[in-house]
Amino acid sequence: MSKGDVAVTGLGLVTPAGTGVAATWEGLLAGRSLAARDPLLAGLAVDFSCASDFDAAGALGRRPAARLERFSAMALIAAREAVADAGLDTTAWDPLRVAVVIGASSASMEHYDQAFAWMAAGRPDRVSPMAIMRSIPNMPAGEVGLDLGARGPNLAVSTACASGATAIGVARDLVRAGSCDIALAGGSESLRARSTAVGFHQMRALSTRGHDPEGASRPFDADRDGFVLGEGAGVLVLERPAHARARGARPRALLRGYGASCDAHHTVAPHPDGRGAADALHAALADAGLTPGDVGHVNAHGTATKINDLTEYRALARVFGTPPPVTAPKSVLGHSAGGSGGIEAACAVLTLQHQLIPPTANLDNPDPGLPLDIVRKAPRRARLTTVVSNSFGFGGQNAVLVFGPA
Amino acid sequence: MSSSTYETLTETLITRIGIDPERLAPERTFAELELDSMALVELAVALDEHTDSLLPLEGLSDLTLAEAADLLSAPTAGR
């Protein structure tokens, strides 16, 4: 263990594979895509998604479920699970020393169609007064603070599809700096909104494999044609190892390194050589005091867009020469934007704990232009001491997390 | 009390505010249902789609649901 390591003492997940860490891990190991036709998107060019069966009213009660957007409700349940998993007593902690940092790529669009429809109909007076307060991107963090009585630093981080990973990195820095003793960090987002689906489809980012939703999310496959909309939340509990030790908590893993960078190349297209992604990988490894040769596994960003997977491959080849085994959880869970970074960080921690790499779904025809060792068909046992999780966002914003065993 | 307006009111309380149907009764006040000012304005705007009148926000918290239903069915109230 080195000086800057931060302990991961708890995990919480809500994903298309179910509510809770166990359900998600099981779903990842099963290695089947969870995409299906989505009634919320009926009639649109892309009418399928990876939806979670998360029931906000059942989990939180009618009143909070009516008030909260899905990204806040999922964040609350993931945070509650993470706190319980960490063995934290919310009545006993010093609330001013508990930070919450949750990433989201944008405001929640869940109810805006209705608001825009009223405006278009000349009735702005009928727009819900709750439209802003329920949807602004800092609300998952704010609601988690409210729910758990966590009164320390509380903020959202927005780096598009890297938001969840960046949130964990920023929270790690708050813990390291002593700005808090405990941080609840991750991401939460639902892309299952009609305007979101239309927007991403118009930019040609989504898979249009409507005849075969289950086969649509196929990272690193030659026949990939875009990502699949998803939803979910992933929250980690972070503490300084001495703080965890003092309260008798057993960490699941150590967060050893964090690297962030910007492509500074194009608004949304990644640098063709994966320059920014490689920069973030180098920075994260340097931060951890490790070298590329120490890394046993990469949890890829792997969105299944043509360009992401190509430039991610180039970044990996650039940093590792021959990259270690890779997996792409978005093949199973779809892409929940800000949620994915948190979910995949939790996945990386579980991979390390179980010494088991979940498979990438739908990799029937690996792209010969991306010669990677991608785990497919079945989980693979591996002796892992260092696992890396990649997250890259529009705006060229990149975040890489490095985990090691506790 | 107009029964159809009362039904619209309770339906809106259930679907938009998330009030448990078992807590609803004509003699209940909004304060007893723990509607804060934000929930009251949300309710008033939501009801505007379905009723003739806009609920006046001032003093609303202390009204019973039956009194509110009467206001909603009076064509000029609150305007």
PDB file of C-alpha atoms in Angstrom, chain A residues 133-336:
ATOM      1  CA  MET A 133     -35.566  21.428  -9.165  1.00  0.00           C
ATOM      2  CA  ARG A 134     -36.121  17.778  -9.978  1.00  0.00           C
ATOM      3  CA  SER A 135     -33.919  17.668 -13.059  1.00  0.00           C
ATOM      4  CA  ILE A 136     -30.783  19.706 -12.421  1.00  0.00           C
ATOM      5  CA  PRO A 137     -27.685  17.526 -12.526  1.00  0.00           C
ATOM      6  CA  ASN A 138     -26.559  18.161  -8.937  1.00  0.00           C
ATOM      7  CA  MET A 139     -29.823  16.747  -7.558  1.00  0.00           C
ATOM      8  CA  PRO A 140     -28.739  13.103  -7.149  1.00  0.00           C
ATOM      9  CA  ALA A 141     -25.908  14.310  -4.908  1.00  0.00           C
ATOM     10  CA  GLY A 142     -28.170  16.744  -3.071  1.00  0.00           C
ATOM     11  CA  GLU A 143     -30.862  14.120  -2.511  1.00  0.00           C
ATOM     12  CA  VAL A 144     -28.312  11.585  -1.233  1.00  0.00           C
ATOM     13  CA  GLY A 145     -27.066  14.183   1.240  1.00  0.00           C
ATOM     14  CA  LEU A 146     -30.639  14.860   2.346  1.00  0.00           C
ATOM     15  CA  ASP A 147     -31.538  11.177   2.623  1.00  0.00           C
ATOM     16  CA  LEU A 148     -28.485  10.130   4.613  1.00  0.00           C
ATOM     17  CA  GLY A 149     -27.923  13.352   6.533  1.00  0.00           C
ATOM     18  CA  ALA A 150     -24.493  13.721   4.941  1.00  0.00           C
ATOM     19  CA  ARG A 151     -23.681  17.414   5.418  1.00  0.00           C
ATOM     20  CA  GLY A 152     -20.103  17.675   4.137  1.00  0.00           C
ATOM     21  CA  PRO A 153     -18.983  18.797   0.648  1.00  0.00           C
ATOM     22  CA  ASN A 154     -21.733  17.862  -1.792  1.00  0.00           C
ATOM     23  CA  LEU A 155     -21.492  18.276  -5.544  1.00  0.00           C
ATOM     24  CA  ALA A 156     -22.078  16.935  -9.002  1.00  0.00           C
ATOM     25  CA  VAL A 157     -19.387  16.356 -11.553  1.00  0.00           C
ATOM     26  CA  SER A 158     -20.147  16.571 -15.251  1.00  0.00           C
ATOM     27  CA  THR A 159     -17.707  15.167 -17.782  1.00  0.00           C
ATOM     28  CA  ALA A 160     -20.290  13.581 -20.098  1.00  0.00           C
ATOM     29  CA  CYS A 161     -19.900   9.817 -20.218  1.00  0.00           C
ATOM     30  CA  ALA A 162     -16.923   9.950 -17.853  1.00  0.00           C
ATOM     31  CA  SER A 163     -18.890  11.752 -15.109  1.00  0.00           C
ATOM     32  CA  GLY A 164     -19.173   8.819 -12.701  1.00  0.00           C
ATOM     33  CA  ALA A 165     -15.466   8.019 -12.877  1.00  0.00           C
ATOM     34  CA  THR A 166     -14.476  11.673 -12.604  1.00  0.00           C
ATOM     35  CA  ALA A 167     -16.745  11.966  -9.540  1.00  0.00           C
ATOM     36  CA  ILE A 168     -14.871   9.098  -7.889  1.00  0.00           C
ATOM     37  CA  GLY A 169     -11.550  10.734  -8.755  1.00  0.00           C
ATOM     38  CA  VAL A 170     -12.613  14.114  -7.404  1.00  0.00           C
ATOM     39  CA  ALA A 171     -14.034  12.495  -4.248  1.00  0.00           C
ATOM     40  CA  ARG A 172     -10.779  10.583  -3.837  1.00  0.00           C
ATOM     41  CA  ASP A 173      -8.937  13.900  -3.900  1.00  0.00           C
ATOM     42  CA  LEU A 174     -11.298  15.327  -1.235  1.00  0.00           C
ATOM     43  CA  VAL A 175     -10.550  12.297   0.960  1.00  0.00           C
ATOM     44  CA  ARG A 176      -6.814  12.519   0.314  1.00  0.00           C
ATOM     45  CA  ALA A 177      -6.777  16.240   1.055  1.00  0.00           C
ATOM     46  CA  GLY A 178      -8.597  15.739   4.337  1.00  0.00           C
ATOM     47  CA  SER A 179     -11.619  17.774   3.220  1.00  0.00           C
ATOM     48  CA  CYS A 180     -13.790  14.906   4.452  1.00  0.00           C
ATOM     49  CA  ASP A 181     -13.360  11.542   6.193  1.00  0.00           C
ATOM     50  CA  ILE A 182     -15.862   9.599   4.126  1.00  0.00           C
ATOM     51  CA  ALA A 183     -16.977  10.171   0.543  1.00  0.00           C
ATOM     52  CA  LEU A 184     -19.945   8.608  -1.231  1.00  0.00           C
ATOM     53  CA  ALA A 185     -18.971   8.830  -4.875  1.00  0.00           C
ATOM     54  CA  GLY A 186     -20.119   7.586  -8.232  1.00  0.00           C
ATOM     55  CA  GLY A 187     -22.613   8.299 -10.954  1.00  0.00           C
ATOM     56  CA  SER A 188     -26.311   8.045 -11.687  1.00  0.00           C
ATOM     57  CA  GLU A 189     -28.271   8.667 -14.857  1.00  0.00           C
ATOM     58  CA  SER A 190     -31.108   7.388 -16.971  1.00  0.00           C
ATOM     59  CA  LEU A 191     -30.860   7.889 -20.716  1.00  0.00           C
ATOM     60  CA  ARG A 192     -34.344   6.427 -21.153  1.00  0.00           C
ATOM     61  CA  ALA A 193     -36.012   9.671 -22.163  1.00  0.00           C
ATOM     62  CA  ARG A 194     -37.480  10.422 -25.554  1.00  0.00           C
ATOM     63  CA  SER A 195     -35.556  13.639 -26.176  1.00  0.00           C
ATOM     64  CA  THR A 196     -32.338  11.924 -25.092  1.00  0.00           C
ATOM     65  CA  ALA A 197     -32.988   9.033 -27.465  1.00  0.00           C
ATOM     66  CA  VAL A 198     -33.775  11.408 -30.324  1.00  0.00           C
ATOM     67  CA  GLY A 199     -30.717  13.584 -29.662  1.00  0.00           C
ATOM     68  CA  PHE A 200     -28.254  10.706 -29.601  1.00  0.00           C
ATOM     69  CA  HIS A 201     -29.865   9.080 -32.614  1.00  0.00           C
ATOM     70  CA  GLN A 202     -29.689  12.311 -34.616  1.00  0.00           C
ATOM     71  CA  MET A 203     -25.941  12.445 -33.987  1.00  0.00           C
ATOM     72  CA  ARG A 204     -25.725   8.820 -35.218  1.00  0.00           C
ATOM     73  CA  ALA A 205     -24.346   7.592 -31.885  1.00  0.00           C
ATOM     74  CA  LEU A 206     -26.915   4.861 -31.205  1.00  0.00           C
ATOM     75  CA  SER A 207     -27.109   1.346 -32.546  1.00  0.00           C
ATOM     76  CA  THR A 208     -30.019   1.046 -34.959  1.00  0.00           C
ATOM     77  CA  ARG A 209     -30.205  -2.729 -34.672  1.00  0.00           C
ATOM     78  CA  GLY A 210     -33.917  -2.531 -33.891  1.00  0.00           C
ATOM     79  CA  HIS A 211     -34.638  -6.004 -35.293  1.00  0.00           C
ATOM     80  CA  ASP A 212     -32.262  -7.455 -32.687  1.00  0.00           C
ATOM     81  CA  PRO A 213     -32.049  -5.293 -29.540  1.00  0.00           C
ATOM     82  CA  GLU A 214     -30.205  -7.987 -27.593  1.00  0.00           C
ATOM     83  CA  GLY A 215     -27.493  -8.050 -30.248  1.00  0.00           C
ATOM     84  CA  ALA A 216     -27.245  -4.250 -30.499  1.00  0.00           C
ATOM     85  CA  SER A 217     -24.566  -3.454 -27.910  1.00  0.00           C
ATOM     86  CA  ARG A 218     -21.488  -5.187 -29.333  1.00  0.00           C
ATOM     87  CA  PRO A 219     -18.288  -3.426 -28.210  1.00  0.00           C
ATOM     88  CA  PHE A 220     -15.152  -4.319 -30.191  1.00  0.00           C
ATOM     89  CA  ASP A 221     -17.193  -6.448 -32.617  1.00  0.00           C
ATOM     90  CA  ALA A 222     -16.754  -5.898 -36.355  1.00  0.00           C
ATOM     91  CA  ASP A 223     -20.517  -5.385 -36.703  1.00  0.00           C
ATOM     92  CA  ARG A 224     -20.883  -2.764 -33.958  1.00  0.00           C
ATOM     93  CA  ASP A 225     -22.938   0.256 -34.972  1.00  0.00           C
ATOM     94  CA  GLY A 226     -23.394   2.424 -31.899  1.00  0.00           C
ATOM     95  CA  PHE A 227     -24.266   2.350 -28.225  1.00  0.00           C
ATOM     96  CA  VAL A 228     -27.479   1.305 -26.462  1.00  0.00           C
ATOM     97  CA  LEU A 229     -29.282   3.647 -24.064  1.00  0.00           C
ATOM     98  CA  GLY A 230     -29.167   2.484 -20.475  1.00  0.00           C
ATOM     99  CA  GLU A 231     -29.748   3.620 -16.928  1.00  0.00           C
ATOM    100  CA  GLY A 232     -28.299   2.990 -13.518  1.00  0.00           C
ATOM    101  CA  ALA A 233     -26.333   4.171 -10.539  1.00  0.00           C
ATOM    102  CA  GLY A 234     -23.085   3.051  -8.980  1.00  0.00           C
ATOM    103  CA  VAL A 235     -21.823   4.439  -5.670  1.00  0.00           C
ATOM    104  CA  LEU A 236     -18.588   3.701  -3.811  1.00  0.00           C
ATOM    105  CA  VAL A 237     -17.717   4.536  -0.211  1.00  0.00           C
ATOM    106  CA  LEU A 238     -14.198   5.969   0.005  1.00  0.00           C
ATOM    107  CA  GLU A 239     -12.137   6.584   3.162  1.00  0.00           C
ATOM    108  CA  ARG A 240      -8.504   6.923   4.104  1.00  0.00           C
ATOM    109  CA  PRO A 241      -7.277   3.419   4.987  1.00  0.00           C
ATOM    110  CA  ALA A 242      -6.454   4.527   8.556  1.00  0.00           C
ATOM    111  CA  HIS A 243     -10.008   5.824   8.987  1.00  0.00           C
ATOM    112  CA  ALA A 244     -11.454   2.529   7.757  1.00  0.00           C
ATOM    113  CA  ARG A 245      -9.094   0.578  10.011  1.00  0.00           C
ATOM    114  CA  ALA A 246      -9.935   2.655  13.067  1.00  0.00           C
ATOM    115  CA  ARG A 247     -13.619   1.777  12.782  1.00  0.00           C
ATOM    116  CA  GLY A 248     -12.925  -1.874  12.035  1.00  0.00           C
ATOM    117  CA  ALA A 249     -14.106  -1.774   8.407  1.00  0.00           C
ATOM    118  CA  ARG A 250     -12.684  -4.247   5.929  1.00  0.00           C
ATOM    119  CA  PRO A 251     -12.046  -2.570   2.567  1.00  0.00           C
ATOM    120  CA  ARG A 252     -13.106  -4.351  -0.593  1.00  0.00           C
ATOM    121  CA  ALA A 253     -10.234  -2.777  -2.523  1.00  0.00           C
ATOM    122  CA  LEU A 254      -7.926   0.208  -2.683  1.00  0.00           C
ATOM    123  CA  LEU A 255      -8.368   3.061  -5.126  1.00  0.00           C
ATOM    124  CA  ARG A 256      -4.709   3.520  -5.958  1.00  0.00           C
ATOM    125  CA  GLY A 257      -4.692   5.927  -8.845  1.00  0.00           C
ATOM    126  CA  TYR A 258      -6.772   8.449 -10.760  1.00  0.00           C
ATOM    127  CA  GLY A 259      -5.853  10.151 -13.992  1.00  0.00           C
ATOM    128  CA  ALA A 260      -7.802  12.797 -15.861  1.00  0.00           C
ATOM    129  CA  SER A 261      -7.138  14.456 -19.183  1.00  0.00           C
ATOM    130  CA  CYS A 262      -8.703  16.290 -22.073  1.00  0.00           C
ATOM    131  CA  ASP A 263      -8.241  15.409 -25.740  1.00  0.00           C
ATOM    132  CA  ALA A 264      -8.360  19.109 -26.707  1.00  0.00           C
ATOM    133  CA  HIS A 265      -8.969  17.838 -30.212  1.00  0.00           C
ATOM    134  CA  HIS A 266     -12.656  18.061 -31.201  1.00  0.00           C
ATOM    135  CA  THR A 267     -16.029  18.721 -29.576  1.00  0.00           C
ATOM    136  CA  VAL A 268     -17.128  15.088 -29.521  1.00  0.00           C
ATOM    137  CA  ALA A 269     -14.839  12.991 -31.715  1.00  0.00           C
ATOM    138  CA  PRO A 270     -12.021  11.378 -29.759  1.00  0.00           C
ATOM    139  CA  HIS A 271      -8.443  12.064 -30.857  1.00  0.00           C
ATOM    140  CA  PRO A 272      -7.768   9.536 -33.655  1.00  0.00           C
ATOM    141  CA  ASP A 273      -4.767   8.079 -31.843  1.00  0.00           C
ATOM    142  CA  GLY A 274      -6.546   7.921 -28.488  1.00  0.00           C
ATOM    143  CA  ARG A 275      -4.125  10.546 -27.253  1.00  0.00           C
ATOM    144  CA  GLY A 276      -6.269  11.868 -24.400  1.00  0.00           C
ATOM    145  CA  ALA A 277      -7.258   8.388 -23.234  1.00  0.00           C
ATOM    146  CA  ALA A 278      -3.605   7.343 -23.213  1.00  0.00           C
ATOM    147  CA  ASP A 279      -2.705  10.503 -21.289  1.00  0.00           C
ATOM    148  CA  ALA A 280      -5.292   9.646 -18.625  1.00  0.00           C
ATOM    149  CA  LEU A 281      -4.008   6.060 -18.396  1.00  0.00           C
ATOM    150  CA  HIS A 282      -0.431   7.259 -17.978  1.00  0.00           C
ATOM    151  CA  ALA A 283      -1.482   9.825 -15.386  1.00  0.00           C
ATOM    152  CA  ALA A 284      -3.500   7.280 -13.393  1.00  0.00           C
ATOM    153  CA  LEU A 285      -0.649   4.759 -13.354  1.00  0.00           C
ATOM    154  CA  ALA A 286       1.882   7.407 -12.373  1.00  0.00           C
ATOM    155  CA  ASP A 287      -0.463   8.559  -9.610  1.00  0.00           C
ATOM    156  CA  ALA A 288      -0.625   4.976  -8.337  1.00  0.00           C
ATOM    157  CA  GLY A 289       3.144   4.567  -8.588  1.00  0.00           C
ATOM    158  CA  LEU A 290       2.651   1.698 -11.032  1.00  0.00           C
ATOM    159  CA  THR A 291       3.753   0.871 -14.554  1.00  0.00           C
ATOM    160  CA  PRO A 292       1.678  -0.507 -17.460  1.00  0.00           C
ATOM    161  CA  GLY A 293       3.210  -3.935 -16.850  1.00  0.00           C
ATOM    162  CA  ASP A 294       1.541  -4.081 -13.414  1.00  0.00           C
ATOM    163  CA  VAL A 295      -1.973  -3.960 -14.876  1.00  0.00           C
ATOM    164  CA  GLY A 296      -3.735  -7.318 -15.141  1.00  0.00           C
ATOM    165  CA  HIS A 297      -7.057  -6.214 -16.584  1.00  0.00           C
ATOM    166  CA  VAL A 298      -8.783  -3.251 -18.217  1.00  0.00           C
ATOM    167  CA  ASN A 299     -12.463  -2.550 -17.708  1.00  0.00           C
ATOM    168  CA  ALA A 300     -12.990  -0.724 -20.979  1.00  0.00           C
ATOM    169  CA  HIS A 301     -15.181   2.261 -21.758  1.00  0.00           C
ATOM    170  CA  GLY A 302     -16.216   0.110 -24.782  1.00  0.00           C
ATOM    171  CA  THR A 303     -19.371   1.849 -25.951  1.00  0.00           C
ATOM    172  CA  ALA A 304     -19.699  -0.041 -29.267  1.00  0.00           C
ATOM    173  CA  THR A 305     -19.523   3.084 -31.390  1.00  0.00           C
ATOM    174  CA  LYS A 306     -17.154   2.597 -34.313  1.00  0.00           C
ATOM    175  CA  ILE A 307     -14.902   5.416 -33.258  1.00  0.00           C
ATOM    176  CA  ASN A 308     -14.790   4.952 -29.474  1.00  0.00           C
ATOM    177  CA  ASP A 309     -13.724   1.337 -29.658  1.00  0.00           C
ATOM    178  CA  LEU A 310     -11.118   2.059 -32.325  1.00  0.00           C
ATOM    179  CA  THR A 311      -9.513   4.957 -30.453  1.00  0.00           C
ATOM    180  CA  GLU A 312      -9.745   3.122 -27.126  1.00  0.00           C
ATOM    181  CA  TYR A 313      -7.882   0.217 -28.730  1.00  0.00           C
ATOM    182  CA  ARG A 314      -5.240   2.632 -30.014  1.00  0.00           C
ATOM    183  CA  ALA A 315      -4.862   4.178 -26.570  1.00  0.00           C
ATOM    184  CA  LEU A 316      -4.472   0.743 -24.971  1.00  0.00           C
ATOM    185  CA  ALA A 317      -1.951  -0.359 -27.598  1.00  0.00           C
ATOM    186  CA  ARG A 318      -0.042   2.878 -27.102  1.00  0.00           C
ATOM    187  CA  VAL A 319       0.169   2.509 -23.321  1.00  0.00           C
ATOM    188  CA  PHE A 320       0.503  -1.249 -22.909  1.00  0.00           C
ATOM    189  CA  GLY A 321       2.046  -2.509 -26.144  1.00  0.00           C
ATOM    190  CA  THR A 322       0.228  -5.797 -25.690  1.00  0.00           C
ATOM    191  CA  PRO A 323      -2.761  -4.852 -23.503  1.00  0.00           C
ATOM    192  CA  PRO A 324      -3.929  -7.169 -20.708  1.00  0.00           C
ATOM    193  CA  PRO A 325      -7.346  -8.902 -20.912  1.00  0.00           C
ATOM    194  CA  VAL A 326     -10.196  -6.465 -21.498  1.00  0.00           C
ATOM    195  CA  THR A 327     -13.932  -6.547 -20.861  1.00  0.00           C
ATOM    196  CA  ALA A 328     -16.716  -4.126 -21.842  1.00  0.00           C
ATOM    197  CA  PRO A 329     -19.650  -4.094 -19.375  1.00  0.00           C
ATOM    198  CA  LYS A 330     -21.731  -1.851 -21.649  1.00  0.00           C
ATOM    199  CA  SER A 331     -22.271  -4.949 -23.811  1.00  0.00           C
ATOM    200  CA  VAL A 332     -24.491  -6.269 -20.998  1.00  0.00           C
ATOM    201  CA  LEU A 333     -25.762  -3.125 -19.253  1.00  0.00           C
ATOM    202  CA  GLY A 334     -25.881  -0.583 -22.072  1.00  0.00           C
ATOM    203  CA  HIS A 335     -24.637   2.961 -21.629  1.00  0.00           C
ATOM    204  CA  SER A 336     -26.009   5.010 -18.746  1.00  0.00           C
TER     205      SER A 336
END
